[in-house]
Amino acid sequence: MRTSEEYLECLRAMKPNVRMAAEVVKRDHPLILPGVNVMRITYDAAEDPEQEALFTATSQFTGKKISRFCHVCQSVDDLLTKQKMIRTGARLSGFCIQRCMGTDTMNMLSIVTKEIDDEHGTEYYDRFVEFLKGYQEKDQIAGALQTDAKGDRSKRPHEQADPDSHVRVISQKKDGIIVRGAKENITMASYCDELVVFPTRTLTSDEKQWAVAFAIPADWDNVHIINRASAPRERKLLKAPLNTYGSSDAVVVFDDTFVPWERVFMCGEHEFGGRMALCFAQCHRHSYCGCKPAVDDIVMGLIALAAEYYGVEGKSHIREKLSHLAGTAELIFAAGIAGAVNSTKAASGTQMPDAIYSNVGRRLAGESTYDAWGMMADVAGGFPVTMPFEEDYYDPQTGPWMEKYTVRNPKVSAENMHRLQRTISDYLASSWAGVWQVGAVHGGGSPAMETIAILSNYDFEERKKIVKRLAGIEE
Amino acid sequence: MRTSEEYLECLRAMKPNVRMAAEVVKRDHPLILPGVNVMRITYDAAEDPEQEALFTATSQFTGKKISRFCHVCQSVDDLLTKQKMIRTGARLSGFCIQRCMGTDTMNMLSIVTKEIDDEHGTEYYDRFVEFLKGYQEKDQIAGALQTDAKGDRSKRPHEQADPDSHVRVISQKKDGIIVRGAKENITMASYCDELVVFPTRTLTSDEKQWAVAFAIPADWDNVHIINRASAPRERKLLKAPLNTYGSSDAVVVFDDTFVPWERVFMCGEHEFGGRMALCFAQCHRHSYCGCKPAVDDIVMGLIALAAEYYGVEGKSHIREKLSHLAGTAELIFAAGIAGAVNSTKAASGTQMPDAIYSNVGRRLAGESTYDAWGMMADVAGGFPVTMPFEEDYYDPQTGPWMEKYTVRNPKVSAENMHRLQRTISDYLASSWAGVWQVGAVHGGGSPAMETIAILSNYDFEERKKIVKRLAGIEE
Amino acid sequence: MRTSEEYLECLRAMKPNVRMAAEVVKRDHPLILPGVNVMRITYDAAEDPEQEALFTATSQFTGKKISRFCHVCQSVDDLLTKQKMIRTGARLSGFCIQRCMGTDTMNMLSIVTKEIDDEHGTEYYDRFVEFLKGYQEKDQIAGALQTDAKGDRSKRPHEQADPDSHVRVISQKKDGIIVRGAKENITMASYCDELVVFPTRTLTSDEKQWAVAFAIPADWDNVHIINRASAPRERKLLKAPLNTYGSSDAVVVFDDTFVPWERVFMCGEHEFGGRMALCFAQCHRHSYCGCKPAVDDIVMGLIALAAEYYGVEGKSHIREKLSHLAGTAELIFAAGIAGAVNSTKAASGTQMPDAIYSNVGRRLAGESTYDAWGMMADVAGGFPVTMPFEEDYYDPQTGPWMEKYTVRNPKVSAENMHRLQRTISDYLASSWAGVWQVGAVHGGGSPAMETIAILSNYDFEERKKIVKRLAGIEE
Amino acid sequence: MRTSEEYLECLRAMKPNVRMAAEVVKRDHPLILPGVNVMRITYDAAEDPEQEALFTATSQFTGKKISRFCHVCQSVDDLLTKQKMIRTGARLSGFCIQRCMGTDTMNMLSIVTKEIDDEHGTEYYDRFVEFLKGYQEKDQIAGALQTDAKGDRSKRPHEQADPDSHVRVISQKKDGIIVRGAKENITMASYCDELVVFPTRTLTSDEKQWAVAFAIPADWDNVHIINRASAPRERKLLKAPLNTYGSSDAVVVFDDTFVPWERVFMCGEHEFGGRMALCFAQCHRHSYCGCKPAVDDIVMGLIALAAEYYGVEGKSHIREKLSHLAGTAELIFAAGIAGAVNSTKAASGTQMPDAIYSNVGRRLAGESTYDAWGMMADVAGGFPVTMPFEEDYYDPQTGPWMEKYTVRNPKVSAENMHRLQRTISDYLASSWAGVWQVGAVHGGGSPAMETIAILSNYDFEERKKIVKRLAGIEE
């Protein structure tokens, strides 16, 4: 397995195809490093004896120990453990652990490539397994490139003025395919090893050229990563782990990119376009049932610590908020557990979490995000967002005043109060926190998408039958 | 196992100690029968080949097939199955299946009597097991007599002006004890076999006389059941299963009642008073994670059927309500599943559901009850609560008008529309529905009680540690 | 002005055309009297020196003192006073004061008949004013007959299989018109003087026969009132004012009913069908901004009194509920005030409340109803819905027990505790309360209807302009 | 009246006592200018013929035309107009118009100084009026310095380890007083003319030294402003009005500052400490009923424009959100109207908005803030927070791709789509927006403070009387 240092070396060795603010930048650019540091958490945890059991698994293909982020779930237990790992990881990184996007992509491909083969006699599954073995062996990270530019939302892919609004196959060659288009909102694109592309929606028989899935190295020719980086405000004097983490999202442009056949996992089987999209969503929504509780854990921690430091612990409005957040966190986590307990085995042997539970959990996660922030804001008070800059706490003239007027609870040092308030400030009033709040609403599909999934999977006819019997209705 | 007819015969053979509206009444009084009919569902289901697996279990004491309502859970699976049985039962009865109150009482006693013995060297557990074997053998029903009159809420039991405000031991004899006091809100008292008494709260060393638990037959000497019955409005012409079901609640007065030692399961061990109260609550709140989803199933069924019959299926406000209710139902059910998955084994071998998950699920159940009714009211429209009496639909003069003006969706007969609307009327505007709405809020403890349980069981210190690390706080 | 005794005599003198449970009944039938008693409140208040200023007004037609319920608003102040009167009335009757339905009907007719005349050169307005003068003089009560049977909701009136699904003109005669159809959900039909009919929706030029508005005495030939009565459970021993009040709703059938021209206020002017429907809704939704706060007043009173009697006053969960309800009540009332302050004068001189404010206030009223009940249930505890029947409190055997176990707060007598709990029971678990909860959702249009009204009246384009300027967008 | 250029010149002429990031900075520092630009809006509007009526008033002291921000309300109409002005101003600045903090401070002082005089025979009111005349004449801006450092929240001012935790009088001289302490969260401190200090809480007779109110020029000796500036990310290429606005908050330190008597408005009258705090809160909460609807206007505008540009206008989830936000905005605004309609005249003649309505409106504003952001996030989609930096849209290599993949609705240019999404990004994911979200929760007191105010002003006893009568309870 790879160490976090080896991972960083891999990144440094990659060809420069990342652009930011009109410049080509290195993958260890200071604005990108915070995202890299989140990835490093996952490597370090795999080496940490206390975390190893959670962060590693055994490959069913090779029997070797691998990162659980590279593992394809084989049992209820695998799903339960994945959920716990994600909660643990997100607690460490301060928000999203990111790397599960690759995990869910691999789980999805392991399911759908087999289904295509079973239907069409193709050999995508074997191809994918070969790819996956290398991916596991090299302990890699994959970005999930699902969301297309999409163009006019009221039109289907083949009706768009610009056919490239959705990534598509321009031509097929003997040794591979040429693709064109762009994928958006791609987290980790600038610091992952592999880019894995698959459709964002259902496709019709007119849309075979858009039915494409493949994986390529992130620094491949004719791939352009236009990156946006986000992180809590960098600390100059008051260093803290949180401020070393962050994330990047990108628009990834495929400018007539060649993909060799051994890396193509779907090509033209349009009826599996929607299946890939939904199957990934289902796996990823189950993962959200692990990470969003961790975000609530952090919000609860900030509220509980603020209450202690401010000397208002035990006040009824604090207790009510904490108990409400605990309820939200554990209902979401419970939905994930129920999603695992009610999971089913796909043809390939991969364990697929239940649709209803993954969706009701993920929806609650999305719906409750801004609520949690409102509670944090209420308890934190105004000062964390109006507090002077760091330097003023260390300036000979103003520093003593800041210290004098910062102390509240006499048991808490001015520095620790300062640390807490500045961290709250990062969560309440930073670009980075805004990015992830929106991510908590939209990642894996917004609440509106989960509502659609629930409505299409739930058996309302069965409920009608219950009331017909009670009412004595015979039809 | 007992048949529902045998159960009815047992009731008829009991001594008359049930009073209603200042009269001594029989246990098959027309106002009490609706509650009896709910019990019969549980007997009939045990004989129904399709339901048998859910409604029966194997006694760990005798190895015989018994009603699952008489069973003490031994495994995660037992807890999961109990939850499913309750959901199924509540769907059949139209609201609460009631009998699980006895189930949860037995589970609680199996846990706490053993714990008392381990602490005090007493022999309550063996005594209880003997009692339970007979209870299982005779396929009986037990009422859970927990809530005391309580008197002044700001005072403890031993501080009350009237010491009988909580049921207590008046004196101990060679062959048993004498008890006095009253228990309130006792569902099924007038149609159960056994009354099982246990404390409603924590007790101090000054309160040994209130630390008492026992079981006696419901028609025992010096036991008085003052009953209140509730049912949907009786149907005269438009018969429907729902209107054959109902419930009774009672004040049960112990007027210096003698209880033989072999039926006493705690007597003076005050430090286990709170344990009994909370352990029952935890078991019963887990059961609520089964029944409240069934109530949502019925509300969803009524909404979905009304939408179909009214011709407004597919409207966005209908779909939004249905998907919201599906989410609530399954989050509660998921909490029950997580409560089972995270359950622990008590010293006696009984499997105890997890505290956090049982409480977050039960709380959501309580908090969402009136919401669900609001949605039903919104979709149902005003007519179900202003519709003329049944007879006017059959009167030669007004009947044809009622038929003419009742038809909406041409595919639905006037009678079926009438049936649906009158059933909705029972749910929206009947004393019975009001009783059970309140029951859904308070049974097993109101949301405020679950909040207390969550706050006292949740590890907020762990959450503080997470944020201290992120903020770089060392104390 | 009429006294409440005179009103009752008028009712007794009316021809019997009220049917209930397949019988023709008198208007002072015991089940109907509770509704009559609510009307009596409005007559008594007009004679009460302390209430007179609120409950009476001066007719702009005759200069005489009249009931404010018969008054057509002429100013901002009239609208503000109407709102206060309704809040006061609903506080007295325990829920809805009902009579404002007639008030809002008269206000609507005073506006729209003038508008029809202005457009068509008809003389409806003068006709209506003549009618109104008599109505004011005789101090009468009018029912608002708006909601039609409607038939298939997906079809317009002229597309229905049965053209009578909406009340329509069968034929026009020299001296009047013949109408047929039925109106549903008609509160007060069995104890009002006049029935006033008007459309429930917009109408097209194909639907002139459905464009009809008129008033006729409630006991007119070929008018049939099929009544449903609702009241809190009748008290036998523990008499209380609340239990003397109630309501009736009816299906009113027009079986080829003749209406003389002087009582016809629209006949064929289809483009004013929707105007009448919406104008009534707007007036009536403004009235709801008066009555729903009164219902919240009662819920707050019950919660506050229960908290005092139970000895839990000042607990944080009580205070939170009370402050939340106070907020809801006053936001709704504030919307009514804003609706009055932003009102406009119609061509006839009638003051019309603002559409946006009337709708946002009414919507909150509808949305918050079941919430308020949930809070009441939470504070009340289970006992009010499981308490034994009245008689058991007075029986020689059980009475002393009920007294002994009812006392809580030692400053509160057992009788007063009993009174409070039985009244809470009436609100939480009676058919009557269910009827009015649904009424609070649907009367004047459900929240979904107010949402439509808000969306069609609100200026979203203006909001787009604000953000275009901020974003620097020029189109 | 002052022009915005003259205002800027005044700022430039002030002595440098503003510090930021350990440096003394000028008041036209690039990070401070965005706040200055918001102030300029208020000067420009007073000169704009279309806005003049709203933004100016007539001084009751001098009869001259003055800025309405310098005006003391004399009538219901003044309060209604103030509310409208604030809504208009906040729509122009993109969030908070800030200057009303001075307005509400002046209104408060005009009320309370008179009350102190009436009680103590002092002459604060005349002194204040003299000060106010100059303030109006010079068309100045005042900061409201209320929130003290406070120290240990569980202790009163005189119990603090550091007596300077609340600003206090160190000594009284013949010509004035010496004060020490710090005020926090002081918006506009670095770009206002005057700093006005007053207490943050009730005070006892042990706390006379903390009972102090005064006004001094913002660049006065021994006053130190430690500033934090916030603004949407500065635009380099895609200029927009929003990005020229912003705000500053500061810690203001009084380091033994001398205040001449003619600028002292309270000194030692401790019983008026709480009165000043609450009276300001009441005036300021009424102002929030004007500004928060404007924030909702902007959120509605962003949602409506996004829906149009994305081509999803008319979708039910969009419509539902818009109608909900319209409801929230207008309920808050209605509360302000009701607060004006129910206002009372203070002894000084100043019109004081009603406590209940100001508080219920302000509370809803605070409670609904994060909700509104959640809705915006839901509709906006993820792209506004993951979109590449500005420069990448103009780079020769990446610019054409960004253009190609940005187009959605063909009627909307790529630039306008870019403008909209970048503006949404400023609202969803910028430090500035986070600051103002928290401001919307805490400014003028958080929802928890309004709840306290509602509970202490609302007449719950009256509500108990209503239900006692209905229940037949006589005590």
Tab-separated table of C-alpha atoms in Angstrom, chain D residues 160-347:
chain	number	residue	atom	x	y	z
D	160	GLN	CA	-16.390	40.193	36.994
D	161	ALA	CA	-12.740	39.509	37.719
D	162	ASP	CA	-11.947	42.379	35.341
D	163	PRO	CA	-14.285	45.338	35.984
D	164	ASP	CA	-13.545	46.627	32.485
D	165	SER	CA	-15.442	43.711	30.954
D	166	HIS	CA	-18.248	46.233	30.555
D	167	VAL	CA	-17.458	49.841	29.589
D	168	ARG	CA	-17.463	51.978	32.738
D	169	VAL	CA	-16.753	55.373	34.183
D	170	ILE	CA	-13.316	55.438	35.796
D	171	SER	CA	-13.658	58.923	37.185
D	172	GLN	CA	-15.752	62.046	36.941
D	173	LYS	CA	-14.105	65.423	36.324
D	174	LYS	CA	-15.435	68.922	36.317
D	175	ASP	CA	-15.637	69.023	32.532
D	176	GLY	CA	-16.386	65.406	31.797
D	177	ILE	CA	-15.816	61.748	32.536
D	178	ILE	CA	-13.094	59.176	31.897
D	179	VAL	CA	-14.265	55.818	30.499
D	180	ARG	CA	-12.606	52.447	30.009
D	181	GLY	CA	-13.577	49.174	28.355
D	182	ALA	CA	-14.297	47.758	24.923
D	183	LYS	CA	-17.330	47.380	22.708
D	184	GLU	CA	-17.511	44.514	20.221
D	185	ASN	CA	-19.244	43.713	16.923
D	186	ILE	CA	-19.324	47.433	16.059
D	187	THR	CA	-20.392	47.746	12.459
D	188	MET	CA	-19.410	50.978	10.656
D	189	ALA	CA	-16.955	51.981	13.417
D	190	SER	CA	-14.224	52.634	10.856
D	191	TYR	CA	-16.394	54.774	8.594
D	192	CYS	CA	-18.866	56.559	10.828
D	193	ASP	CA	-18.630	60.091	12.268
D	194	GLU	CA	-19.801	59.422	15.788
D	195	LEU	CA	-19.537	56.562	18.216
D	196	VAL	CA	-22.510	56.334	20.562
D	197	VAL	CA	-22.064	54.192	23.656
D	198	PHE	CA	-24.837	52.776	25.848
D	199	PRO	CA	-25.328	49.722	28.078
D	200	THR	CA	-25.929	46.182	26.920
D	201	ARG	CA	-28.009	45.006	29.891
D	202	THR	CA	-29.890	45.754	33.103
D	203	LEU	CA	-27.829	47.129	35.966
D	204	THR	CA	-28.229	47.131	39.736
D	205	SER	CA	-27.486	49.826	42.277
D	206	ASP	CA	-24.049	48.226	42.682
D	207	GLU	CA	-23.389	49.002	39.070
D	208	LYS	CA	-23.688	52.758	38.739
D	209	GLN	CA	-20.243	53.072	37.170
D	210	TRP	CA	-21.400	50.929	34.270
D	211	ALA	CA	-24.523	53.055	33.741
D	212	VAL	CA	-23.089	55.310	31.114
D	213	ALA	CA	-24.142	56.632	27.708
D	214	PHE	CA	-22.333	59.126	25.537
D	215	ALA	CA	-21.354	60.126	22.023
D	216	ILE	CA	-17.896	61.025	20.758
D	217	PRO	CA	-16.343	61.554	17.347
D	218	ALA	CA	-14.981	58.303	15.951
D	219	ASP	CA	-11.402	59.623	15.793
D	220	TRP	CA	-11.359	60.931	19.361
D	221	ASP	CA	-8.245	60.642	21.514
D	222	ASN	CA	-7.703	57.340	23.291
D	223	VAL	CA	-10.254	55.559	21.136
D	224	HIS	CA	-8.885	52.609	19.160
D	225	ILE	CA	-10.759	50.874	16.405
D	226	ILE	CA	-9.533	47.360	15.648
D	227	ASN	CA	-11.243	46.651	12.385
D	228	ARG	CA	-12.245	43.586	10.399
D	229	ALA	CA	-13.444	44.140	6.868
D	230	SER	CA	-15.643	41.875	4.783
D	231	ALA	CA	-16.736	42.089	1.177
D	232	PRO	CA	-17.656	39.784	-1.655
D	233	ARG	CA	-14.525	38.633	-3.487
D	234	GLU	CA	-13.120	41.573	-5.434
D	235	ARG	CA	-13.783	41.398	-9.147
D	236	LYS	CA	-10.920	41.853	-11.549
D	237	LEU	CA	-12.554	41.411	-14.906
D	238	LEU	CA	-16.277	40.937	-14.376
D	239	LYS	CA	-17.182	44.135	-12.530
D	240	ALA	CA	-20.529	44.304	-10.703
D	241	PRO	CA	-22.134	46.749	-8.238
D	242	LEU	CA	-22.501	44.083	-5.551
D	243	ASN	CA	-18.756	43.661	-5.401
D	244	THR	CA	-18.215	47.322	-4.605
D	245	TYR	CA	-20.177	46.974	-1.351
D	246	GLY	CA	-19.192	45.441	1.934
D	247	SER	CA	-18.889	46.146	5.615
D	248	SER	CA	-16.536	46.449	8.535
D	249	ASP	CA	-16.968	45.441	12.127
D	250	ALA	CA	-14.661	46.405	14.937
D	251	VAL	CA	-13.626	46.047	18.494
D	252	VAL	CA	-13.590	49.616	19.836
D	253	VAL	CA	-11.277	50.115	22.810
D	254	PHE	CA	-11.742	53.006	25.248
D	255	ASP	CA	-8.368	53.390	26.846
D	256	ASP	CA	-9.220	55.892	29.621
D	257	THR	CA	-11.009	58.144	27.206
D	258	PHE	CA	-12.217	61.593	28.205
D	259	VAL	CA	-15.831	62.496	27.340
D	260	PRO	CA	-17.003	66.100	27.933
D	261	TRP	CA	-20.261	66.488	29.852
D	262	GLU	CA	-22.182	67.926	26.936
D	263	ARG	CA	-21.803	64.539	25.228
D	264	VAL	CA	-22.777	62.440	28.246
D	265	PHE	CA	-26.390	61.213	28.158
D	266	MET	CA	-26.460	59.007	31.230
D	267	CYS	CA	-24.044	58.698	34.099
D	268	GLY	CA	-24.910	56.600	37.103
D	269	GLU	CA	-28.686	56.217	36.705
D	270	HIS	CA	-28.367	52.440	36.772
D	271	GLU	CA	-32.094	51.735	36.665
D	272	PHE	CA	-32.150	53.097	33.119
D	273	GLY	CA	-29.380	50.784	31.927
D	274	GLY	CA	-31.756	48.013	31.025
D	275	ARG	CA	-34.271	50.495	29.670
D	276	MET	CA	-31.706	51.841	27.181
D	277	ALA	CA	-30.686	48.334	26.160
D	278	LEU	CA	-34.257	47.156	25.609
D	279	CYS	CA	-35.513	50.358	24.050
D	280	PHE	CA	-32.732	50.277	21.466
D	281	ALA	CA	-33.465	46.610	20.829
D	282	GLN	CA	-37.150	47.361	20.291
D	283	CYS	CA	-36.440	50.162	17.801
D	284	HIS	CA	-33.786	48.112	16.039
D	285	ARG	CA	-35.916	44.988	15.856
D	286	HIS	CA	-38.570	47.072	14.178
D	287	SER	CA	-35.942	48.147	11.633
D	288	TYR	CA	-35.112	44.498	10.977
D	289	CYS	CA	-38.733	44.083	9.905
D	290	GLY	CA	-37.690	46.333	7.030
D	291	CYS	CA	-34.289	44.978	6.066
D	292	LYS	CA	-34.776	41.244	6.320
D	293	PRO	CA	-37.632	41.270	3.765
D	294	ALA	CA	-35.161	42.972	1.425
D	295	VAL	CA	-32.708	40.121	1.899
D	296	ASP	CA	-35.539	37.737	1.055
D	297	ASP	CA	-36.304	39.917	-1.983
D	298	ILE	CA	-32.730	39.329	-3.145
D	299	VAL	CA	-32.869	35.602	-2.461
D	300	MET	CA	-36.177	35.406	-4.332
D	301	GLY	CA	-34.654	37.394	-7.174
D	302	LEU	CA	-31.651	35.078	-7.379
D	303	ILE	CA	-33.863	32.001	-7.329
D	304	ALA	CA	-36.306	33.387	-9.881
D	305	LEU	CA	-33.518	34.521	-12.193
D	306	ALA	CA	-31.623	31.246	-11.841
D	307	ALA	CA	-34.830	29.370	-12.638
D	308	GLU	CA	-35.308	31.496	-15.730
D	309	TYR	CA	-31.688	31.239	-16.872
D	310	TYR	CA	-31.542	27.496	-16.184
D	311	GLY	CA	-34.848	26.932	-17.951
D	312	VAL	CA	-36.669	25.443	-14.955
D	313	GLU	CA	-39.118	28.271	-14.334
D	314	GLY	CA	-42.521	27.026	-13.300
D	315	LYS	CA	-41.254	23.758	-11.793
D	316	SER	CA	-43.198	22.992	-8.656
D	317	HIS	CA	-40.204	22.927	-6.315
D	318	ILE	CA	-39.165	26.388	-7.553
D	319	ARG	CA	-42.656	27.784	-7.162
D	320	GLU	CA	-42.998	26.322	-3.708
D	321	LYS	CA	-39.742	27.922	-2.577
D	322	LEU	CA	-40.627	31.294	-4.046
D	323	SER	CA	-44.046	31.315	-2.463
D	324	HIS	CA	-42.588	30.262	0.867
D	325	LEU	CA	-40.003	33.036	0.762
D	326	ALA	CA	-42.638	35.573	-0.253
D	327	GLY	CA	-44.633	34.468	2.762
D	328	THR	CA	-41.699	34.843	5.103
D	329	ALA	CA	-40.736	38.244	3.729
D	330	GLU	CA	-44.237	39.650	3.973
D	331	LEU	CA	-45.015	38.173	7.394
D	332	ILE	CA	-41.922	39.937	8.710
D	333	PHE	CA	-42.847	43.138	6.927
D	334	ALA	CA	-46.423	42.822	8.217
D	335	ALA	CA	-45.096	42.514	11.757
D	336	GLY	CA	-43.280	45.808	11.209
D	337	ILE	CA	-46.479	47.420	9.934
D	338	ALA	CA	-48.388	46.090	12.940
D	339	GLY	CA	-45.575	47.337	15.161
D	340	ALA	CA	-46.070	50.804	13.685
D	341	VAL	CA	-49.885	50.691	13.818
D	342	ASN	CA	-49.719	49.655	17.475
D	343	SER	CA	-46.894	52.053	18.380
D	344	THR	CA	-47.114	54.407	21.347
D	345	LYS	CA	-45.859	57.889	22.033
D	346	ALA	CA	-43.053	58.241	24.557
D	347	ALA	CA	-42.881	61.173	26.983
